[in-house]
Coordinates of C-alpha atoms and ligand atoms in Angstrom, one line a residue:
Chain A
M256 CA 0.0 0.0 0.0
S257 CA 1.2 3.4 -0.7
S258 CA 1.2 5.9 2.2
I259 CA -1.0 8.9 2.3
T260 CA 1.6 11.0 0.7
G261 CA 1.5 8.8 -2.3
R262 CA 5.1 7.6 -1.7
S263 CA 6.0 5.5 1.4
T264 CA 9.2 5.8 3.0
V265 CA 9.5 2.1 2.4
D266 CA 10.1 3.0 -1.2
Q267 CA 13.4 4.7 -0.3
V268 CA 14.8 1.7 1.6
P269 CA 17.4 -0.3 -0.5
G270 CA 15.8 -3.2 -2.1
P271 CA 16.9 -6.9 -1.7
T272 CA 19.6 -6.5 -4.4
G273 CA 21.4 -4.7 -1.5
D274 CA 22.1 -1.4 -3.3
V275 CA 23.2 0.1 -0.1
P276 CA 25.7 2.9 -0.3
R277 CA 29.1 1.6 0.0
G278 CA 30.3 0.7 3.4
R279 CA 30.0 -2.0 5.9
R280 CA 26.7 -3.8 5.9
R281 CA 25.5 -4.4 9.4
L282 CA 25.7 -7.9 10.8
G283 CA 22.1 -8.2 11.7
D284 CA 21.0 -7.1 8.3
T285 CA 23.2 -9.6 6.6
L286 CA 21.9 -12.4 8.9
F287 CA 18.4 -11.4 8.5
G288 CA 18.5 -11.0 4.8
G289 CA 20.4 -14.3 4.3
A290 CA 17.8 -16.1 6.4
A291 CA 14.9 -14.6 4.3
N292 CA 16.4 -15.5 1.2
L293 CA 17.5 -19.0 2.2
S294 CA 13.8 -19.7 3.3
G295 CA 12.5 -18.4 0.1
V296 CA 14.8 -20.6 -2.0
V297 CA 13.9 -23.7 0.3
V298 CA 10.2 -23.0 -0.6
I299 CA 10.7 -22.6 -4.2
A300 CA 13.0 -25.8 -4.2
I301 CA 10.4 -27.8 -2.5
V302 CA 7.6 -26.9 -4.9
A303 CA 10.0 -27.5 -7.8
L304 CA 11.1 -31.0 -6.5
T305 CA 7.5 -32.1 -5.9
G306 CA 6.7 -31.1 -9.5
V307 CA 9.8 -33.0 -10.8
F308 CA 8.9 -36.0 -8.7
L309 CA 5.2 -36.2 -9.9
A310 CA 6.3 -35.5 -13.4
T311 CA 9.2 -38.2 -13.6
R312 CA 7.0 -40.8 -11.9
A313 CA 3.8 -40.0 -14.1
V314 CA 5.4 -39.8 -17.6
P315 CA 6.1 -43.5 -18.2
S316 CA 2.6 -44.3 -17.3
L317 CA 1.1 -41.6 -19.3
L318 CA 3.1 -42.8 -22.3
D319 CA 1.7 -46.4 -21.7
D320 CA -1.9 -45.0 -21.5
K321 CA -4.1 -46.8 -24.0
V322 CA -6.8 -44.1 -23.9
N323 CA -6.7 -40.4 -23.8
F324 CA -5.6 -39.1 -20.4
L325 CA -7.6 -35.9 -20.7
T326 CA -10.7 -37.0 -22.3
S327 CA -11.4 -40.6 -20.9
T328 CA -13.7 -41.5 -18.2
E329 CA -12.1 -44.9 -17.8
W330 CA -9.9 -45.7 -14.8
V331 CA -8.5 -49.2 -15.3
P332 CA -4.7 -49.0 -14.4
E333 CA -3.8 -52.5 -15.0
P334 CA -0.2 -53.2 -15.5
G335 CA 0.6 -53.8 -19.0
N336 CA -3.0 -52.5 -20.2
L337 CA -3.1 -49.1 -18.7
R338 CA -6.4 -47.4 -19.4
F339 CA -6.9 -44.3 -17.4
G340 CA -8.5 -40.9 -18.0
I341 CA -9.3 -37.9 -15.7
L342 CA -12.3 -36.3 -17.3
Q343 CA -14.7 -37.4 -14.8
I344 CA -12.4 -36.8 -11.7
L345 CA -11.5 -33.4 -13.0
W346 CA -15.2 -32.4 -13.3
T347 CA -16.0 -33.8 -9.9
T348 CA -13.1 -32.0 -8.3
V349 CA -13.9 -28.8 -10.1
S350 CA -17.5 -29.0 -9.5
I351 CA -17.3 -29.6 -5.6
S352 CA -14.7 -26.9 -5.3
V353 CA -16.6 -24.3 -7.4
M354 CA -19.8 -25.1 -5.3
A355 CA -18.0 -24.6 -2.2
M356 CA -16.6 -21.2 -3.3
I357 CA -19.9 -20.2 -4.5
I358 CA -21.2 -20.6 -1.1
A359 CA -18.5 -19.9 1.0
V360 CA -16.8 -16.6 -0.6
P361 CA -20.1 -14.5 -0.2
L362 CA -20.8 -15.8 3.0
G363 CA -17.3 -15.4 4.3
V364 CA -17.2 -11.8 3.2
L365 CA -20.5 -10.9 4.6
N366 CA -19.6 -12.5 7.8
A367 CA -16.4 -10.5 7.9
L368 CA -18.3 -7.4 7.1
F369 CA -20.8 -8.1 9.9
L370 CA -18.1 -8.9 12.4
T371 CA -15.9 -5.6 11.5
Q372 CA -18.6 -3.2 10.4
Y373 CA -21.9 -3.9 12.1
A374 CA -21.5 -6.2 15.2
P375 CA -21.3 -4.3 18.5
R376 CA -17.9 -5.1 20.1
W377 CA -19.2 -7.5 22.7
L378 CA -20.7 -9.7 20.1
A379 CA -17.9 -9.4 17.4
R380 CA -15.3 -11.2 19.5
P381 CA -17.1 -14.3 20.7
A382 CA -18.7 -14.7 17.2
A383 CA -15.4 -14.7 15.4
S384 CA -14.0 -17.2 17.8
V385 CA -17.0 -19.4 17.1
I386 CA -16.3 -19.2 13.4
D387 CA -12.6 -19.8 13.9
L388 CA -13.4 -22.9 15.9
L389 CA -15.1 -24.5 12.7
A390 CA -11.6 -24.7 11.5
A391 CA -10.4 -26.7 14.3
I392 CA -12.9 -29.5 13.7
P393 CA -11.1 -32.4 11.9
S394 CA -12.3 -33.2 8.4
I395 CA -13.2 -36.8 9.4
V396 CA -15.8 -35.3 11.7
Y397 CA -17.2 -33.0 8.8
G398 CA -17.3 -36.1 6.6
L399 CA -19.3 -38.3 9.0
W400 CA -21.6 -35.4 9.9
G401 CA -22.1 -34.7 6.3
I402 CA -23.2 -38.1 5.2
Q403 CA -25.0 -39.3 8.5
V404 CA -26.6 -36.1 9.7
F405 CA -26.7 -33.6 6.9
A406 CA -27.2 -35.6 3.8
P407 CA -30.7 -36.9 5.0
H408 CA -32.2 -33.4 5.3
L409 CA -31.3 -32.7 1.7
T410 CA -33.0 -35.7 0.3
G411 CA -36.3 -33.6 -0.3
L412 CA -34.5 -30.6 -1.9
Q413 CA -32.3 -32.7 -4.1
K414 CA -35.5 -34.6 -5.3
A415 CA -37.4 -31.5 -6.0
V416 CA -34.5 -30.0 -8.0
N417 CA -34.2 -33.1 -9.9
D418 CA -37.9 -33.3 -10.7
G419 CA -38.1 -29.6 -11.7
L420 CA -34.7 -29.4 -13.6
G421 CA -33.8 -32.9 -14.3
W422 CA -33.6 -32.2 -18.1
F423 CA -30.7 -30.0 -17.4
P424 CA -27.4 -32.0 -17.3
L425 CA -26.1 -30.5 -13.9
F426 CA -29.4 -32.0 -12.2
E427 CA -29.8 -35.3 -14.0
G428 CA -30.7 -38.4 -11.9
P429 CA -30.4 -40.9 -10.7
I430 CA -29.6 -39.3 -7.3
S431 CA -26.7 -40.9 -5.4
A432 CA -26.6 -41.3 -1.7
G433 CA -23.7 -38.9 -1.4
T434 CA -23.7 -36.3 -4.0
I435 CA -21.4 -33.6 -5.4
F436 CA -24.0 -31.1 -4.0
I437 CA -23.9 -32.4 -0.5
A438 CA -20.1 -32.4 -0.6
G439 CA -19.9 -29.0 -1.8
I440 CA -22.1 -27.5 1.0
V441 CA -20.0 -29.4 3.6
L442 CA -16.8 -28.2 2.1
A443 CA -18.2 -24.7 2.0
I444 CA -18.7 -24.9 5.8
M445 CA -15.1 -26.2 6.1
V446 CA -13.3 -23.3 4.1
L447 CA -15.8 -20.7 5.6
P448 CA -13.4 -19.9 8.6
I449 CA -10.3 -19.4 6.5
I450 CA -12.2 -16.9 4.1
T451 CA -14.0 -15.3 7.1
A452 CA -10.8 -14.8 9.3
L453 CA -8.7 -13.4 6.6
S454 CA -11.2 -11.2 5.1
R455 CA -12.0 -9.9 8.7
E456 CA -8.4 -9.1 9.1
V457 CA -8.1 -7.1 6.0
F458 CA -11.6 -5.2 6.5
A459 CA -10.7 -4.2 10.0
Q460 CA -7.6 -2.6 8.5
T461 CA -9.5 -0.2 6.5
P462 CA -8.0 3.3 7.4
A463 CA -10.6 5.3 9.3
A464 CA -9.6 8.2 7.3
N465 CA -11.1 6.5 4.2
K466 CA -14.2 5.6 6.0
E467 CA -14.8 9.0 7.4
G468 CA -14.2 10.4 4.1
A469 CA -16.9 8.4 2.5
L470 CA -19.2 9.2 5.5
A471 CA -18.5 12.9 5.1
L472 CA -19.7 12.9 1.6
G473 CA -23.0 11.6 2.7
A474 CA -22.4 7.9 2.3
T475 CA -24.8 5.5 4.1
K476 CA -23.3 2.8 6.0
W477 CA -23.5 0.4 3.1
E478 CA -22.3 2.9 0.6
M479 CA -19.4 3.6 2.9
I480 CA -18.6 -0.1 2.9
R481 CA -18.7 -0.1 -1.0
T482 CA -16.6 3.0 -1.5
A483 CA -14.0 2.5 1.3
V484 CA -14.1 -1.1 2.8
L485 CA -14.5 -3.5 -0.1
P486 CA -12.2 -1.8 -2.5
F487 CA -9.5 -1.6 0.3
G488 CA -10.1 -5.4 1.1
R489 CA -10.4 -6.7 -2.3
A490 CA -7.0 -8.2 -2.7
G491 CA -7.1 -9.7 0.7
V492 CA -10.5 -11.3 -0.1
V493 CA -8.9 -12.8 -3.3
S494 CA -6.2 -14.3 -1.4
A495 CA -8.4 -15.5 1.3
S496 CA -10.6 -17.2 -1.3
M497 CA -7.5 -18.9 -3.0
L498 CA -6.3 -20.3 0.4
G499 CA -10.0 -21.6 0.8
L500 CA -9.9 -23.0 -2.7
G501 CA -6.6 -24.7 -2.3
R502 CA -8.1 -26.4 0.8
A503 CA -11.2 -27.3 -1.1
L504 CA -9.2 -29.0 -3.9
G505 CA -7.0 -30.9 -1.8
E506 CA -9.7 -32.1 0.9
T507 CA -9.6 -35.8 1.0
I508 CA -11.1 -37.4 4.0
A509 CA -14.7 -35.6 4.1
I510 CA -15.1 -36.1 0.4
T511 CA -14.1 -39.7 0.5
I512 CA -16.6 -40.4 3.1
I513 CA -19.3 -38.2 1.7
V514 CA -19.2 -38.6 -2.1
S515 CA -20.5 -42.2 -3.4
S516 CA -18.2 -43.6 -6.0
V517 CA -19.5 -44.7 -9.2
A518 CA -18.8 -47.7 -11.2
P519 CA -15.4 -47.4 -13.1
G520 CA -16.1 -46.9 -16.9
T521 CA -19.3 -45.1 -16.6
D522 CA -20.0 -42.6 -19.4
F523 CA -19.2 -39.1 -18.6
F524 CA -21.9 -37.3 -16.6
A525 CA -22.1 -33.7 -15.4
S526 CA -24.8 -34.1 -12.8
W527 CA -24.1 -32.6 -9.4
L528 CA -26.7 -34.9 -8.0
Q529 CA -24.6 -37.9 -8.5
G530 CA -21.4 -39.2 -6.9
G531 CA -17.9 -39.4 -8.2
E532 CA -14.4 -38.9 -7.0
T533 CA -12.1 -36.1 -6.9
F534 CA -8.2 -36.3 -7.5
A535 CA -7.6 -36.4 -3.8
S536 CA -10.2 -39.2 -2.8
K537 CA -9.5 -41.3 -6.0
I538 CA -5.8 -41.6 -4.7
A539 CA -7.0 -42.3 -1.1
N540 CA -9.6 -44.8 -2.2
N541 CA -7.0 -46.8 -4.2
A542 CA -3.9 -46.6 -1.8
A543 CA -4.1 -50.3 -1.8
E544 CA -3.2 -50.7 -5.4
F545 CA 0.2 -49.0 -5.3
N546 CA 2.0 -52.0 -5.8
D547 CA 3.1 -51.7 -9.4
P548 CA 5.0 -48.8 -10.7
S549 CA 2.9 -48.3 -13.8
S550 CA -0.5 -48.4 -12.0
T551 CA 1.0 -46.1 -9.3
G552 CA 2.0 -43.9 -12.1
A553 CA -1.6 -43.4 -13.1
Y554 CA -2.6 -42.0 -9.6
I555 CA 0.6 -39.8 -9.5
A556 CA -0.4 -38.5 -12.8
A557 CA -3.8 -37.6 -11.2
G558 CA -1.8 -35.9 -8.5
L559 CA 0.2 -34.1 -11.1
V560 CA -3.0 -32.5 -12.5
L561 CA -4.2 -31.5 -9.0
F562 CA -0.8 -29.9 -8.6
V563 CA -1.1 -28.0 -11.9
L564 CA -4.6 -27.0 -11.2
T565 CA -3.8 -25.4 -7.9
F566 CA -1.0 -23.5 -9.7
V567 CA -3.2 -22.2 -12.4
V568 CA -5.9 -21.1 -9.8
N569 CA -3.2 -19.2 -7.9
A570 CA -1.8 -17.5 -11.0
I571 CA -5.3 -16.3 -12.0
A572 CA -5.7 -15.0 -8.6
R573 CA -2.3 -13.1 -8.9
V574 CA -3.5 -11.6 -12.2
I575 CA -6.8 -10.5 -10.6
V576 CA -4.9 -8.9 -7.6
N577 CA -2.2 -7.2 -9.7
R578 CA -4.5 -5.9 -12.4
R579 CA -5.3 -2.8 -10.4
K580 CA -2.2 -2.7 -8.5
A581 CA -1.4 0.9 -9.2
F582 CA -4.6 1.7 -7.3
A583 CA -3.8 -0.4 -4.3
Chain B
M167 CA -27.1 28.2 -1.3
A168 CA -25.1 29.0 1.7
K169 CA -26.7 28.7 5.0
R170 CA -26.5 30.2 8.6
I171 CA -25.4 27.9 11.4
D172 CA -26.9 28.7 14.8
V173 CA -25.5 26.6 17.6
K174 CA -27.2 26.7 21.2
D175 CA -25.9 25.4 24.5
L176 CA -23.9 22.6 22.9
N177 CA -22.3 19.9 25.1
V178 CA -20.5 17.2 23.3
Y179 CA -19.3 13.9 24.8
Y180 CA -17.1 10.9 24.1
G181 CA -19.1 8.2 26.4
N182 CA -19.0 9.8 29.8
F183 CA -16.2 12.3 29.1
K184 CA -17.4 15.7 28.3
A185 CA -15.0 17.2 25.8
V186 CA -16.8 20.3 24.9
E187 CA -19.1 22.4 27.2
D188 CA -21.8 24.9 26.6
V189 CA -20.9 26.3 23.1
S190 CA -23.2 29.0 21.4
M191 CA -22.3 30.7 18.4
T192 CA -23.8 32.0 15.0
V193 CA -21.9 31.6 11.7
E194 CA -23.0 33.8 8.9
P195 CA -23.6 32.6 5.5
R196 CA -20.8 33.3 2.9
S197 CA -18.3 34.0 5.7
V198 CA -15.2 32.2 6.8
T199 CA -15.0 31.5 10.5
A200 CA -11.8 30.3 12.0
F201 CA -11.5 28.1 15.2
I202 CA -8.3 28.8 17.1
G203 CA -7.2 27.5 20.6
P204 CA -4.7 25.1 22.2
S205 CA -4.5 21.5 21.2
G206 CA -7.1 19.2 23.0
C207 CA -9.6 22.1 23.7
G208 CA -12.3 20.4 21.4
K209 CA -12.1 22.4 18.1
S210 CA -12.2 19.2 16.0
T211 CA -14.8 17.7 18.3
F212 CA -17.0 20.7 17.9
L213 CA -16.4 21.0 14.3
R214 CA -17.4 17.5 13.6
T215 CA -20.7 18.1 15.4
L216 CA -21.8 20.6 12.6
N217 CA -22.2 17.8 10.2
R218 CA -22.9 14.9 12.6
M219 CA -19.7 13.1 12.1
H220 CA -19.1 13.2 15.8
E221 CA -21.8 10.4 16.3
V222 CA -19.6 8.1 13.9
I223 CA -17.3 7.4 16.8
P224 CA -18.4 4.9 19.2
G225 CA -19.9 6.6 22.4
G226 CA -20.0 10.0 20.7
R227 CA -23.2 12.1 21.5
V228 CA -24.3 15.7 21.6
E229 CA -26.7 17.8 23.8
G230 CA -28.2 21.0 22.7
S231 CA -29.1 22.3 19.2
V232 CA -27.4 23.0 16.0
M233 CA -29.6 25.0 13.5
L234 CA -28.9 25.1 9.8
D235 CA -31.2 28.1 8.8
E236 CA -34.4 26.8 9.9
E237 CA -33.6 23.1 10.5
D238 CA -32.3 21.5 13.6
L239 CA -29.7 19.1 12.5
Y240 CA -30.2 16.9 15.7
S241 CA -34.1 16.5 15.6
A242 CA -35.1 13.0 15.3
K243 CA -36.6 13.5 12.0
V244 CA -33.2 14.5 10.2
D245 CA -31.2 11.8 8.7
P246 CA -27.4 12.3 9.4
V247 CA -26.6 11.2 5.9
S248 CA -28.5 14.0 4.3
V249 CA -26.9 16.4 6.8
R250 CA -23.5 15.4 5.6
R251 CA -24.6 16.0 2.0
T252 CA -25.5 19.6 3.0
V253 CA -22.5 20.2 5.1
G254 CA -19.2 18.9 3.5
M255 CA -15.9 18.2 5.2
V256 CA -12.3 18.3 4.5
F257 CA -10.0 16.5 6.9
Q258 CA -6.5 17.5 8.5
R259 CA -4.7 14.6 6.6
P260 CA -5.8 14.2 2.9
N261 CA -7.7 11.1 2.4
P262 CA -8.4 10.6 -1.3
F263 CA -9.9 7.1 -1.8
P264 CA -6.8 4.9 -2.6
T265 CA -8.4 2.5 -5.0
M266 CA -9.9 5.3 -7.0
S267 CA -8.5 7.4 -10.0
I268 CA -8.5 11.2 -9.7
F269 CA -11.6 11.4 -11.6
D270 CA -13.5 8.9 -9.6
N271 CA -12.5 10.5 -6.4
V272 CA -14.1 13.7 -7.5
A273 CA -17.0 11.9 -8.9
A274 CA -17.5 9.6 -5.8
G275 CA -19.9 12.0 -4.1
L276 CA -22.0 12.5 -7.4
R277 CA -22.4 8.8 -7.6
L278 CA -23.4 8.4 -4.0
N279 CA -26.1 11.0 -4.9
G280 CA -27.3 9.0 -7.7
V281 CA -26.0 11.2 -10.6
K282 CA -25.6 8.8 -13.5
N283 CA -25.5 11.1 -16.5
R284 CA -21.9 10.8 -18.0
K285 CA -22.0 14.4 -19.3
V286 CA -23.2 15.9 -16.1
V287 CA -20.5 13.9 -14.0
T288 CA -17.7 14.9 -16.4
E289 CA -18.7 18.5 -16.4
T290 CA -19.1 18.6 -12.6
V291 CA -15.7 16.9 -12.1
E292 CA -14.0 19.6 -14.3
K293 CA -15.6 22.4 -12.7
S294 CA -14.8 21.1 -9.1
L295 CA -11.2 20.4 -10.1
R296 CA -11.1 24.0 -11.6
G297 CA -12.7 25.3 -8.5
A298 CA -10.1 23.5 -6.3
N299 CA -7.1 25.0 -8.4
L300 CA -6.1 21.6 -9.5
W301 CA -7.5 21.1 -13.0
N302 CA -4.4 22.3 -14.9
E303 CA -2.1 20.0 -13.0
V304 CA -4.2 16.8 -13.4
K305 CA -6.2 17.3 -16.6
D306 CA -3.9 14.8 -18.4
R307 CA -4.0 12.1 -16.0
L308 CA -7.5 11.8 -14.5
D309 CA -7.4 8.2 -14.8
K310 CA -4.4 7.8 -12.6
P311 CA -4.7 7.0 -8.8
G312 CA -5.6 9.9 -6.6
A313 CA -2.9 8.6 -4.1
G314 CA -0.2 9.4 -6.6
L315 CA -0.5 13.1 -6.3
S316 CA 1.5 15.2 -3.9
G317 CA 0.2 15.9 -0.3
G318 CA -0.9 19.5 -1.4
Q319 CA -2.6 18.2 -4.7
Q320 CA -4.3 15.4 -2.6
Q321 CA -5.7 17.9 -0.2
R322 CA -7.0 20.1 -3.2
L323 CA -8.4 16.9 -4.7
C324 CA -10.2 16.3 -1.3
I325 CA -11.6 19.9 -1.6
A326 CA -12.7 19.1 -5.2
R327 CA -14.3 16.0 -4.0
A328 CA -16.2 18.0 -1.3
I329 CA -17.4 20.8 -3.4
A330 CA -18.6 18.5 -6.2
V331 CA -21.7 17.7 -4.3
Q332 CA -22.5 21.4 -3.8
P333 CA -22.7 21.5 -0.2
E334 CA -24.1 24.5 1.6
V335 CA -21.4 24.7 4.4
M336 CA -17.8 23.6 4.1
L337 CA -16.0 22.3 7.4
M338 CA -12.2 22.1 7.3
D339 CA -10.1 20.9 10.0
E340 CA -6.5 22.1 9.8
P341 CA -6.5 21.6 6.0
C342 CA -3.0 22.9 5.6
S343 CA -1.2 21.4 8.6
A344 CA 0.5 18.8 6.5
L345 CA 1.3 21.0 3.5
D346 CA 4.2 23.2 2.4
P347 CA 3.9 27.0 2.4
I348 CA 3.1 27.1 -1.4
S349 CA 0.4 24.6 -1.3
T350 CA -0.9 26.3 1.9
L351 CA -1.2 29.7 0.1
A352 CA -3.0 27.8 -2.8
I353 CA -5.5 26.6 -0.4
E354 CA -6.0 29.9 1.4
D355 CA -6.7 31.4 -1.9
L356 CA -9.1 28.8 -2.6
I357 CA -11.0 29.3 0.8
V358 CA -11.3 33.1 0.1
S359 CA -12.7 32.2 -3.3
L360 CA -15.0 29.6 -2.0
K361 CA -16.6 32.0 0.4
D362 CA -18.7 33.5 -2.6
E363 CA -20.8 30.2 -2.6
F364 CA -20.2 28.4 0.7
T365 CA -20.4 29.0 4.4
I366 CA -16.9 27.9 5.6
V367 CA -15.6 27.0 9.0
I368 CA -12.0 26.3 9.3
V369 CA -9.9 25.0 12.4
T370 CA -6.3 26.2 12.4
H371 CA -3.2 26.4 14.5
N372 CA -1.8 29.1 12.4
M373 CA -2.7 32.7 13.6
Q374 CA -1.6 34.3 10.4
Q375 CA -3.8 32.0 8.6
A376 CA -6.7 32.7 10.5
A377 CA -6.0 36.4 10.3
R378 CA -5.4 36.0 6.4
V379 CA -8.7 34.1 5.6
S380 CA -11.3 34.6 8.1
D381 CA -14.1 37.2 8.7
R382 CA -14.7 35.9 12.2
T383 CA -12.5 34.1 14.6
A384 CA -13.5 31.9 17.6
F385 CA -11.2 31.2 20.4
F386 CA -11.6 28.0 22.3
N387 CA -9.8 27.1 25.4
L388 CA -10.0 24.6 28.4
A389 CA -9.4 25.2 32.1
A390 CA -7.2 22.1 32.6
T391 CA -6.6 18.8 31.0
G392 CA -9.3 16.5 31.5
K393 CA -11.8 19.5 31.9
P394 CA -14.1 20.2 29.0
G395 CA -13.3 22.9 26.3
R396 CA -15.2 26.1 26.1
L397 CA -15.8 28.8 23.7
I398 CA -14.0 31.9 25.1
E399 CA -14.8 34.4 22.6
I400 CA -15.9 34.9 19.0
D401 CA -15.8 38.1 17.2
D402 CA -14.6 39.8 14.0
T403 CA -11.0 38.6 13.2
A404 CA -9.7 42.2 13.2
T405 CA -11.2 42.7 16.7
I406 CA -10.0 39.3 18.1
F407 CA -6.4 40.0 16.9
S408 CA -6.1 43.6 17.8
N409 CA -8.5 44.1 20.8
P410 CA -10.0 40.9 22.2
V411 CA -12.3 41.2 25.3
Q412 CA -10.9 38.2 27.1
K413 CA -7.4 38.1 28.7
A414 CA -7.1 34.5 27.8
T415 CA -7.5 35.2 24.1
E416 CA -5.0 38.0 24.3
D417 CA -2.5 35.8 26.0
Y418 CA -3.0 33.0 23.4
I419 CA -2.7 35.3 20.5
S420 CA 0.3 37.0 21.7
G421 CA 2.1 33.7 22.5
R422 CA 2.1 34.2 26.2
F423 CA -0.2 31.1 26.6
G424 CA 0.3 28.6 29.6
Ligands
ATP664 N1 -12.2 9.5 19.7 C1 -11.9 9.9 20.8 N2 -12.4 9.4 22.0 C2 -12.4 10.0 23.3 N3 -11.8 11.1 23.5 C3 -11.5 11.8 22.5 C4 -11.5 11.4 21.1 N4 -11.1 12.3 20.3 C5 -10.7 13.3 20.9 N5 -11.0 13.0 22.4 C6 -10.7 14.0 23.4 O1 -11.6 15.1 23.3 C7 -10.9 16.4 23.6 C8 -10.9 17.3 22.4 O2 -10.1 16.7 21.4 P1 -10.1 17.4 20.0 O3 -9.4 16.5 19.1 O4 -11.5 17.8 19.5 O5 -9.2 18.6 20.2 P2 -8.6 19.7 19.2 O6 -8.9 21.1 19.7 O7 -9.1 19.5 17.8 O8 -7.1 19.5 19.3 P3 -5.8 19.6 18.1 O9 -5.6 21.1 18.0 O10 -4.7 18.8 18.8 O11 -6.3 19.0 17.0 C9 -9.3 15.8 24.0 O12 -9.5 15.9 25.4 C10 -9.2 14.5 23.5 O13 -8.5 13.7 24.2
MG665 MG1 -8.1 18.6 15.9

């Protein structure tokens, strides 16, 4: 953020290249700079090595794949006759995550606005803690609760949607016991605390001067939030959503428990009222099969796609955040 | 356009702390009134009661009445939002909206008022920027961020933003305290020219500034820290600076304060 004078004093501090005027660099500066650089390098190395590991193990199996990896719905990674494709898995993963985001982002932002702009102080703190507590519940509990307690309550709704809109591919039957729809909602609850907590943090930091500036122009409370608070928090909300989405894409146990798997080789279907497997749950469900390098490679290829997907999503988020950087 | 302000027996509180006590004064339309006084005597607090910005602070409340012509700002029927559209404000530190362009900053108030017509908005933005003596400096970069201007330019941008909504009264809380002498003079000239259209109240710590721009000057003081601030006297600026009635005023002006 730039300071109120448009150029913050930070701008004048020498950058990481160390273009300090000639002279002795202070010991503390050197140590701290070194430590910071080192940890940056380590993180990048870990990510790169993960990618390399996934790629080297996946490529041989991908080359042996008898069907198209991207467009097939088959998954029979038999050594010697590898047939595996990710279309259905990719669809299920993206559907569940998108649905979770559609619910969790607006809800999280509204929560954060309520906690920082509307709630009286005596209520804001306890309410925030309760939401934070949601993050402390283990995902297996969410999974069990989702399928045992929550799913039965949605039977009627899912049936009604199917009856009314069943002609539309997203709502086609037959309805599974554990659907993408249910998993999406449960996942939304699981990522809500991250999105709420981070959005709350940025909204709370909106400078009072900006809020008063809007109010003094005759803004109502909501208009003040729109002109001062939301633009200020935009980048933070995007980051928060990305962290939430990362969690959603990778969530394993809860999904494995909730979503019913479908018979291998079923033709592609788009319905959110049916089951399926995500990348993570596919791998977890079949851990027992990791005995042959070529069939393991198929699962690692699935993992690689998840890895790339997460990367792409983050890159898009960066672009969104940077697009109006001059104004932040 | 410009309106008269009539304050009667005003007490201003932060929670249980009484910050300003028993102020009564009249501010004539199309005049500049300066508030002077030592730090902490409640000038800002009192100023913010004139457009109901005081109650934005948790625990902030007011007793007494503030009349704008015939309307009591604090009557139950009055919406603080509409008061703030009539009584504009410029703050001590320039506070342009950081995520908005120069153009959008000036247009912000219009958009809040529901003005959608592009032509009207564009014309008003130009007129306001000209009014704030900023047009020539920014006309080629209206789409650039407002936060990228210098401090003095930002403050004039905030003045443009405030005059764009055509308020009746303009409140300014030490508008020049963060600025260099040249920007300060630019803003002082601006204040004098705005007087034709608006009723202006300005808080300042700069005696010369009060003497240069204002028609009337009000001196506030407080008996001791923790005690509420009070209005000691208000009179024509010439009188306050040459021949004040109260001894405290004379001491403060001549620098023999405290
Ligand atoms: N937000 C607040 N909450 C509680 N007390 C406050 C608040 N703002 C100001 N005060 C108190 O109200 C009194 C008047 O403050 P105010 O800011 O109005 O003084 P001022 O005359 O504008 O001073 P300065 O010249 O330094 O700006 C002071 O005692 C101050 O501590
Ligand atoms: Mg003040």
